[in-house]
Coordinates of C-alpha atoms in Angstrom, one line a residue:
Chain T
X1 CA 19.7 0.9 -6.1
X2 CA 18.0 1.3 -3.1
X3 CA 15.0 2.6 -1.8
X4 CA 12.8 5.6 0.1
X5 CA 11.8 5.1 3.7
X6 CA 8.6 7.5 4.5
X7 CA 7.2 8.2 7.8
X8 CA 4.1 10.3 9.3
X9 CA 3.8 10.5 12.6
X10 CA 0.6 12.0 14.5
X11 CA -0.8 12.6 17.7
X12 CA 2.8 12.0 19.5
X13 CA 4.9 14.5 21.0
X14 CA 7.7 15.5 18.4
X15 CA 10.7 14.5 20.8
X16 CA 9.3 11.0 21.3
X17 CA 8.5 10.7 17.5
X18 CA 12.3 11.7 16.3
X19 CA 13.9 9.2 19.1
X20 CA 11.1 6.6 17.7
X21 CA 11.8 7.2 14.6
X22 CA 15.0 7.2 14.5
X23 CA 15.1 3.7 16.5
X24 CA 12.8 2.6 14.0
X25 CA 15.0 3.4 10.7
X26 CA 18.2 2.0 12.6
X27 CA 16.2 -1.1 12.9
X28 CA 15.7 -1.0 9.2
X29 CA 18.9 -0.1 8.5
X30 CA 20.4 -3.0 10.2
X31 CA 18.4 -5.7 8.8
X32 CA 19.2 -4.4 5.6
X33 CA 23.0 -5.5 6.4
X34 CA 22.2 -8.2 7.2
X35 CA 20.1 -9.7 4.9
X36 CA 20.8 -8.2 2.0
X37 CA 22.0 -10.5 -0.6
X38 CA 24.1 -7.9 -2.2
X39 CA 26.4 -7.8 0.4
X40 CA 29.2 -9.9 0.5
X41 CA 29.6 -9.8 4.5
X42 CA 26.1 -9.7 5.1
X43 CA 25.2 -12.7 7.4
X44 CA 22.6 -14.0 4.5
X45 CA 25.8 -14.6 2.6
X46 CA 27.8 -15.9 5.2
X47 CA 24.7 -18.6 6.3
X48 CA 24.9 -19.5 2.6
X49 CA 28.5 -20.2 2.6
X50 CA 28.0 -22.2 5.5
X51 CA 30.3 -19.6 7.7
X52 CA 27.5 -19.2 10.1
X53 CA 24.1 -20.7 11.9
X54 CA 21.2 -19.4 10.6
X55 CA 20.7 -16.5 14.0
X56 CA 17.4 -16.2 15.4
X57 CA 15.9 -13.4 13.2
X58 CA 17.2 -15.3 10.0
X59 CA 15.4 -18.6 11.1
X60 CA 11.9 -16.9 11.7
X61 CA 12.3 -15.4 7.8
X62 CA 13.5 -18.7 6.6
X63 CA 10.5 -20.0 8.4
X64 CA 8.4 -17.2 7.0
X65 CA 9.6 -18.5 3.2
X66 CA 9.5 -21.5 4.0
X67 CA 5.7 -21.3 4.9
X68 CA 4.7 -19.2 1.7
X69 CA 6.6 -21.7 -0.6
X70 CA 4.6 -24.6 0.9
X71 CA 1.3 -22.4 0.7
X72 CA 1.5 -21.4 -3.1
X73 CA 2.5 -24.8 -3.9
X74 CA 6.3 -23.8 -4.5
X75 CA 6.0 -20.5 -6.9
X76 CA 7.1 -18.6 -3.7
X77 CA 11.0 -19.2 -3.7
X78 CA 13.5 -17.6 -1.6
X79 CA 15.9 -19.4 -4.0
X80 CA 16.5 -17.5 -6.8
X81 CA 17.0 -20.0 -10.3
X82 CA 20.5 -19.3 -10.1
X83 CA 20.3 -21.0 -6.5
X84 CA 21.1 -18.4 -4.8
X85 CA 19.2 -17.0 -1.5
X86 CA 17.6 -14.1 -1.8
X87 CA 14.9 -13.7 1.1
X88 CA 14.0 -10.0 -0.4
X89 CA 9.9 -11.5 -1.0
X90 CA 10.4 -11.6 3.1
X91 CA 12.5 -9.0 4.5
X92 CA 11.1 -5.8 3.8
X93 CA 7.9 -6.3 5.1
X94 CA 9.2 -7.9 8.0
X95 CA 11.7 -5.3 9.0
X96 CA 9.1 -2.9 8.4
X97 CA 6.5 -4.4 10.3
X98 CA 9.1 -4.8 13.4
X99 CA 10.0 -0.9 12.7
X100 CA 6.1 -0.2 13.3
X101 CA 6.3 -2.8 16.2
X102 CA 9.2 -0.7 17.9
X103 CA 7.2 2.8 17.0
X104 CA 4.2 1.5 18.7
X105 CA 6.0 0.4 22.0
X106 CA 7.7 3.4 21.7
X107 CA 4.6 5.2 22.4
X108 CA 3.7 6.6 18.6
X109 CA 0.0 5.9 18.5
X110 CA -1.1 7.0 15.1
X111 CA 1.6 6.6 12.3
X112 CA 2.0 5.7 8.5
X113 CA 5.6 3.9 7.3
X114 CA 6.4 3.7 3.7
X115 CA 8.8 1.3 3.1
X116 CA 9.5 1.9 -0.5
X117 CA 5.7 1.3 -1.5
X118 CA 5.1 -1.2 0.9
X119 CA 2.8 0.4 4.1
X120 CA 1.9 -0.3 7.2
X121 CA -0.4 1.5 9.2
X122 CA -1.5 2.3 13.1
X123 CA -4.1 3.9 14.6
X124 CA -6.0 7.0 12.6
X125 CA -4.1 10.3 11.1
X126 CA -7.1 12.6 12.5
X127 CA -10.4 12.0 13.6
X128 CA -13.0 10.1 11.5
X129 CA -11.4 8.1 9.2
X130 CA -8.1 5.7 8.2
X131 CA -5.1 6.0 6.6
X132 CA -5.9 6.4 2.8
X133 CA -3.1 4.3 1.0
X134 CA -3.8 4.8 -2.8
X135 CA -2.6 1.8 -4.6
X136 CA -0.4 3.2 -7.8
X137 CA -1.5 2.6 -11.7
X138 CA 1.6 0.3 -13.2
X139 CA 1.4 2.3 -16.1
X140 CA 1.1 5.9 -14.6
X141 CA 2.3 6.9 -11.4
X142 CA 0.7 9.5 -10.8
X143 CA -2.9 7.9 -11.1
X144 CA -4.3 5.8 -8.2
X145 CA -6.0 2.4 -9.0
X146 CA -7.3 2.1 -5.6
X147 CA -7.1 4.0 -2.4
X148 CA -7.5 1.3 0.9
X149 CA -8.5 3.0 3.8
X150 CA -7.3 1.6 7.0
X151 CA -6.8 1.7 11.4
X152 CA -4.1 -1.0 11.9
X153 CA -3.0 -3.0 9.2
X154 CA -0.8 -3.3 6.1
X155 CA -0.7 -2.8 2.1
X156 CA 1.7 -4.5 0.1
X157 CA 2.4 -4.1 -3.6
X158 CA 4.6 -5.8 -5.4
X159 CA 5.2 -5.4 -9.1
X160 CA 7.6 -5.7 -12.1
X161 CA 7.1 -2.4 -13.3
X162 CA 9.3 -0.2 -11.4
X163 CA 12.8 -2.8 -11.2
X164 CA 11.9 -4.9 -14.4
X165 CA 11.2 -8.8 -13.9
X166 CA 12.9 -9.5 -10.1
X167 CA 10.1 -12.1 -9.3
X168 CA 10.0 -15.7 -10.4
X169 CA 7.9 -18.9 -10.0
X170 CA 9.5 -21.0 -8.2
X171 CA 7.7 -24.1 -9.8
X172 CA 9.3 -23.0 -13.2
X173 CA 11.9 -20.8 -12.5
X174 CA 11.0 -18.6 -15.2
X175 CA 10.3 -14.5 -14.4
X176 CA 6.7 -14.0 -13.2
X177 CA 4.7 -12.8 -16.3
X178 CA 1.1 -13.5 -15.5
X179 CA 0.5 -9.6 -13.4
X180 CA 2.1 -6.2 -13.6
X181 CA 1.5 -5.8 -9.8
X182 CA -0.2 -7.6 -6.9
X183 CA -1.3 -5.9 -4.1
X184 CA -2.8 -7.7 -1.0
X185 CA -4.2 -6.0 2.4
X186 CA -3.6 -7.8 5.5
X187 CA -3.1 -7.4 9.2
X188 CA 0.5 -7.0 9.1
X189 CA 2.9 -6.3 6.8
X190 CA 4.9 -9.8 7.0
X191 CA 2.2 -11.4 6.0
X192 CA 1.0 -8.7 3.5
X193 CA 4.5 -8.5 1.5
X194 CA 5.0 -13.0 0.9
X195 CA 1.5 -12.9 0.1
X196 CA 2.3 -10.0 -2.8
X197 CA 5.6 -11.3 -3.6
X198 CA 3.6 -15.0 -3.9
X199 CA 0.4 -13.5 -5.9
X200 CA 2.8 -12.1 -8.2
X201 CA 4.4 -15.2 -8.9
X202 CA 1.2 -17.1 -9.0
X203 CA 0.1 -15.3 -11.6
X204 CA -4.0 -14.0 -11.6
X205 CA -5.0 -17.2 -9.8
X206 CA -3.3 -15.9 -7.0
X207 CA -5.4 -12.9 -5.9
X208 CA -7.9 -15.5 -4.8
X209 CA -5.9 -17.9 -3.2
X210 CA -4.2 -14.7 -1.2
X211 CA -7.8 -14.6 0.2
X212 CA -7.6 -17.9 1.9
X213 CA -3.9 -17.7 3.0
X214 CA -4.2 -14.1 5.0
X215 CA -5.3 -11.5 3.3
X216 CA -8.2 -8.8 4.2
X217 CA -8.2 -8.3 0.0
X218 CA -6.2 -8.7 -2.5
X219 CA -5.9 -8.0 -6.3
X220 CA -3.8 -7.8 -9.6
X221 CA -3.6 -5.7 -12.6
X222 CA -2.7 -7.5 -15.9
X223 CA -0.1 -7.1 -18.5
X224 CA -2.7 -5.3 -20.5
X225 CA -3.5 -3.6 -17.4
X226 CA -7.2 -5.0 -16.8
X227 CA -7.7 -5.9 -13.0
X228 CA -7.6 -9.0 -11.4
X229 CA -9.9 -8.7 -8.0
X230 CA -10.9 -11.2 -5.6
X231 CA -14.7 -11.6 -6.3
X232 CA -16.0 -13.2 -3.1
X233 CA -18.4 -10.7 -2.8
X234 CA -18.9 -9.0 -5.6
X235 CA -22.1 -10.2 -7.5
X236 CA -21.7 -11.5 -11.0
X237 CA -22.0 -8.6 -13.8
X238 CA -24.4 -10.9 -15.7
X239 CA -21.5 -12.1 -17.4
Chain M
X1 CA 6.0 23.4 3.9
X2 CA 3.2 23.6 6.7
X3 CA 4.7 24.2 9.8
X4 CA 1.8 23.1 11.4
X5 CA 2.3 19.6 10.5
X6 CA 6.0 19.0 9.8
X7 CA 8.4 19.7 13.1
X8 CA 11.2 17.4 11.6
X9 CA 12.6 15.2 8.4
X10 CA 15.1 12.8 8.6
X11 CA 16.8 12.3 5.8
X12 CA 19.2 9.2 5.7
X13 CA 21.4 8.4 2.6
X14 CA 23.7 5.3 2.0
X15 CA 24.8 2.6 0.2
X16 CA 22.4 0.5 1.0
X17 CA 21.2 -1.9 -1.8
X18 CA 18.4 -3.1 -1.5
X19 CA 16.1 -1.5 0.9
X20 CA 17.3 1.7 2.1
X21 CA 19.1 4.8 1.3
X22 CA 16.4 7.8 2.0
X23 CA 14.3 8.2 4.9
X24 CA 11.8 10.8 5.2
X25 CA 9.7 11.3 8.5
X26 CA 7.2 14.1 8.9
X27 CA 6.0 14.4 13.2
X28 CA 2.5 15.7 13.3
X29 CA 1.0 17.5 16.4
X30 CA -2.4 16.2 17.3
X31 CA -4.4 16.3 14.2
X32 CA -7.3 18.3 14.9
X33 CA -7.8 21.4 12.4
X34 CA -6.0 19.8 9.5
X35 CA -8.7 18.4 7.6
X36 CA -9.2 21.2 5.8
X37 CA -5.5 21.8 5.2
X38 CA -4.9 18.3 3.9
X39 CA -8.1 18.2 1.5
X40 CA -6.9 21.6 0.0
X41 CA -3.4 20.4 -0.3
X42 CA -4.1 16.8 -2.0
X43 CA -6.4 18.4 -4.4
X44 CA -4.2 20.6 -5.6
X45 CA -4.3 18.6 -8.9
X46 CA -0.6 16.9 -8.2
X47 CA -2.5 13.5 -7.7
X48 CA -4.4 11.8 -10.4
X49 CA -3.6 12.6 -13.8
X50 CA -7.6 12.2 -14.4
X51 CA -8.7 14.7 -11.7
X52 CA -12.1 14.5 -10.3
X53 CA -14.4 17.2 -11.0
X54 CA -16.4 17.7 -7.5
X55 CA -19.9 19.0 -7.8
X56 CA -21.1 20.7 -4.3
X57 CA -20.0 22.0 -1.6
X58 CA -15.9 21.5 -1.2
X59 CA -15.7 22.0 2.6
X60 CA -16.0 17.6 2.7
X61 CA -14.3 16.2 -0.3
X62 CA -12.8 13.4 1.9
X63 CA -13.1 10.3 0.0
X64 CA -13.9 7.6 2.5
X65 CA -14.2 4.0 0.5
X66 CA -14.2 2.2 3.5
X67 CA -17.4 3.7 4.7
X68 CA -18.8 1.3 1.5
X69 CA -17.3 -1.9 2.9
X70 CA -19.4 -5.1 2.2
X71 CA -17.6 -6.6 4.9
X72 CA -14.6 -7.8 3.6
X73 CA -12.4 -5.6 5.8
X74 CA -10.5 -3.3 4.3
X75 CA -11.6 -0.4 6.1
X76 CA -11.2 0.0 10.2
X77 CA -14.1 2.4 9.5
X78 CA -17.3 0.9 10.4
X79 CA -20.0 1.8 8.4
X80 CA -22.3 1.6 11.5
X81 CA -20.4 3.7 13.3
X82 CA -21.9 7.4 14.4
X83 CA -20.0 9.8 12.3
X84 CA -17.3 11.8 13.6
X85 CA -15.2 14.4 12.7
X86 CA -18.3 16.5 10.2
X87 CA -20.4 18.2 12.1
X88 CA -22.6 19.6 9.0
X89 CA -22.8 17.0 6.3
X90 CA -22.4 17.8 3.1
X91 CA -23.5 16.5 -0.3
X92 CA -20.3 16.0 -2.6
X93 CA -20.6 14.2 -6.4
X94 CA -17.5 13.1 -7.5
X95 CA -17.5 12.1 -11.3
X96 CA -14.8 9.6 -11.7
X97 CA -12.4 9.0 -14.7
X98 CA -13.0 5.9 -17.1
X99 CA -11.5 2.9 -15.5
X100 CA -10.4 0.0 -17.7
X101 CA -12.1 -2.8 -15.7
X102 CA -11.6 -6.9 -16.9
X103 CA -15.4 -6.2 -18.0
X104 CA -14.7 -3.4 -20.0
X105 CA -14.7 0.4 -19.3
X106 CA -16.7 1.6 -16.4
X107 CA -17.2 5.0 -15.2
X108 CA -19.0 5.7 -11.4
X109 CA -20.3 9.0 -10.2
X110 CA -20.6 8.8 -7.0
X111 CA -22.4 11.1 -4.3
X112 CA -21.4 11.4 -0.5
X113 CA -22.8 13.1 2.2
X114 CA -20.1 14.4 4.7
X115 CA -18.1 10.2 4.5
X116 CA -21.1 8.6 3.8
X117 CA -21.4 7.1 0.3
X118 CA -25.1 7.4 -0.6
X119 CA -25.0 7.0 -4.0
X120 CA -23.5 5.4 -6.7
X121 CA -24.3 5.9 -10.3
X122 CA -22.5 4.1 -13.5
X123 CA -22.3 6.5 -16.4
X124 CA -20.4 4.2 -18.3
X125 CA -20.3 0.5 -17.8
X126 CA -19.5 -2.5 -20.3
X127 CA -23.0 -3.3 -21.7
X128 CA -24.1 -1.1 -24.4
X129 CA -26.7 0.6 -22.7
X130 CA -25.7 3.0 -19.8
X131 CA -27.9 1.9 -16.8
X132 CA -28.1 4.3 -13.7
X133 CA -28.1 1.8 -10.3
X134 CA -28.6 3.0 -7.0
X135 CA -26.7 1.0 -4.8
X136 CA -26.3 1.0 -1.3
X137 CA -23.5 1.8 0.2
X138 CA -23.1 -1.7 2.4
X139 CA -24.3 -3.3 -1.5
X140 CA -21.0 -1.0 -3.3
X141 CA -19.4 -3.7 -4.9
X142 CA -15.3 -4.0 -5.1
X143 CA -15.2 -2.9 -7.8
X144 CA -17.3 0.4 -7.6
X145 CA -15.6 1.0 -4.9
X146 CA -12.2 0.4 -6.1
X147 CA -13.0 2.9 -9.2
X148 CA -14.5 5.5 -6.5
X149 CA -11.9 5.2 -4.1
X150 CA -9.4 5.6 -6.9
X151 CA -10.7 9.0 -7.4
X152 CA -10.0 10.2 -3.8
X153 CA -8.4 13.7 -3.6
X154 CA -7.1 12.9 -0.1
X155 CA -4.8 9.5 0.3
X156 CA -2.1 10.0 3.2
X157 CA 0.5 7.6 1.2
X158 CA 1.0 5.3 -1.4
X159 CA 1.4 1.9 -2.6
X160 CA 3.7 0.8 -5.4
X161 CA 6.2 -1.5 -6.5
X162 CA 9.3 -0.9 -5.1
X163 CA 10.6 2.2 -6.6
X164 CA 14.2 2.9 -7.4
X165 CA 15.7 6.0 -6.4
X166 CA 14.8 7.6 -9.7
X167 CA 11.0 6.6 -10.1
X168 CA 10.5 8.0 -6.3
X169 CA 10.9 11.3 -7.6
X170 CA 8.8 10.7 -9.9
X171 CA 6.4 9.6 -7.6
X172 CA 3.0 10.6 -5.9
X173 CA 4.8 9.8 -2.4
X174 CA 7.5 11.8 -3.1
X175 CA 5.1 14.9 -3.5
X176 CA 3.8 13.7 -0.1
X177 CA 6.4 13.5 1.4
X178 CA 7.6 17.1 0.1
X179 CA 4.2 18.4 0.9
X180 CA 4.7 18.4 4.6

């Protein structure tokens, strides 16, 4: 399976990038062994047989689950409904956002990480404006539903489109039908990628309720592929 | 591939299930002069299978959706904020595809001068009678401004569902990423 790893880097000097970037995507890299549940050794596994205590990293995304299951009322789930643990809702953003972490401290001021369609975001690529992130079209990928401009901060998609049904409800433990994609903005991209994972298996309800639990915006696009957006704002079409 | 923006990719393959085997990084210099470049190269028609016909002046086609914010933060871009980066202000209309909308189909033109959203005009909307509304660009609502932004010639990534390995070549970011 696996996935793509994209990163622009601006306004830093190419020898600090490269060592930054490579830190970054050896970061990546290693939380990948070790919490991927695909991996027999990895120390998710190992945790689940009971072979190990939970280290410090693996308790802050346990907590990070934990949090987002009590928040959307248990349709989050890190438990998968053939019990197993699978903390994937949690650990890509949260590896990436500690990648971006180490990039920033490593002095890149301005940069854009991909981490396969999840994005977060620091400082501006050149003068005048944001990093445009255009939000794919589940049903064409090379249309753009939305393009979210933004300094420091995080997108997050998640969607059934591209790997089939890999997100459940955790309150029925049945695949999570109600949206092709969710895709919430937020501060970071922790926080951006549960809240995604969580709209998703909340169903339409959950773009609004993303609003009150962390995200800058939020919205969803239908199995019919109407949108779902967060209408706090937006006036009433007269409807 | 622009040597002015790429000096290096990184290319990292495994077996890594689920989320890594390819790596991509692209090291800019200090990105003064490559507006120009990047507007030229994103509108090159590879983006969008609807592509945007711009009306005006093409030296400022950037797309700046955050410059319509109504507050609810998705843009860093203040709206208040002096403009920087266009000296000369343009006037650009952009005459967006038809969007499927939950109210039904909508089309926008919009009309910027250099970032600034200035106008916003529905050619197509749900009702049966096509209404023209001026709207202001601190009044854009979400979802103008989702249907406008989706139009943008000029995005620096993108945001999908995790792809496989197969559906990133297939992808937008993949050209990106290609593009240098």
């Amino acid at each position: 399976m696996g996935t793509v790893f994209s990163l622009d880097v601006r306004a830093t000097a190419p020898d600090v990038a490269a060592r930054a970037a490579a830190d970054a995507f050896a970061l990546l890299r290693e939380a990948e062994a070790r919490f991927s549940p695909f991996l027999a050794d990895s120390e998710l596994r190992r945790f689940e047989r009971g072979e190990c205590a939970p280290s410090s990293d693996l308790h802050e995304v346990l907590a990070i689950a934990e949090r987002a299951s009590a928040a959307s009322g248990g349709a989050f789930d890190v438990r998968a409904p053939d019990g197993s643990l699978d903390t994937n809702g949690v650990v890509k953003g949260w590896a990436a956002q500690r990648a971006a972490d180490a990039l920033a401290a490593a002095g890149c001021g301005a940069f854009c990480l991909n981490a396969g369609g999840d994005v977060v975001t620091r400082g501006v690529p050149e003068p005048g404006r944001g990093w445009r992130t255009g939000v794919r079209d589940p049903h064409d990928p090379r249309r753009m539903l939305a393009v979210v401009e933004l300094g420091d901060g995080a997108v997050a998609t998640s969607g059934v489109y591209e790997r089939g049904s890999h997100v459940w409800d955790g309150r029925t433990g049945r695949p999570a039908t109600g949206l092709l994609a969710a895709t919430v903005v937020a501060e970071d991209l922790t926080t951006a990628d549960v809240l995604a994972t969580s709209v998703l298996a909340l169903g339409p309800d959950g773009v609004a309720w993303a609003l009150d639990h962390g995200a800058r915006d939020a919205f969803g696009v239908r199995p019919d592929g109407r949108l779902v957006t967060a209408a706090r704002a937006a006036p009433s079409p007269g409807a | 591939m622009s040597a002015a923006r790429w000096r290096g990719t990184l290319i990292y393959t495994g077996t890594l299930a689920t989320i890594g085997t390819v790596a991509f990084a692209r090291f800019g210099p200090l990105a003064q002069a490559e507006a120009p470049a990047t507007a030229a190269g994103a509108s090159s028609g590879s983006i969008g299978g609807a592509a945007p016909s711009v009306v005006g002046a093409p030296g400022s086609t950037s797309v700046a959706p955050g410059t319509g914010t109504d507050g609810s933060g998705t843009s860093a871009t203040d709206p208040a904020d002096p403009q920087t980066g266009t000296p000369q202000a343009e006037t650009v209309t952009v005459v967006g595809s038809v969007a499927q909308t939950r109210y039904g189909p909508v089309q926008v033109q919009v009309t910027f001068t250099g970032s600034r959203l200035i106008d916003v005009r529905t050619l197509q909307a749900p009702s049966s009678h096509p209404e023209s509304a001026q709207i202001s660009a601190r009044a854009t609502p979400l979802l103008a401004r989702e249907v406008l932004a989706a139009q943008s010639a000029s995005i620096d990534t993108v945001s999908g569902a995790t792809y496989t390995s197969e559906g990133y070549r297939e992808s937008v970011q993949s050209i990106l990423d290609q593009r240098g």
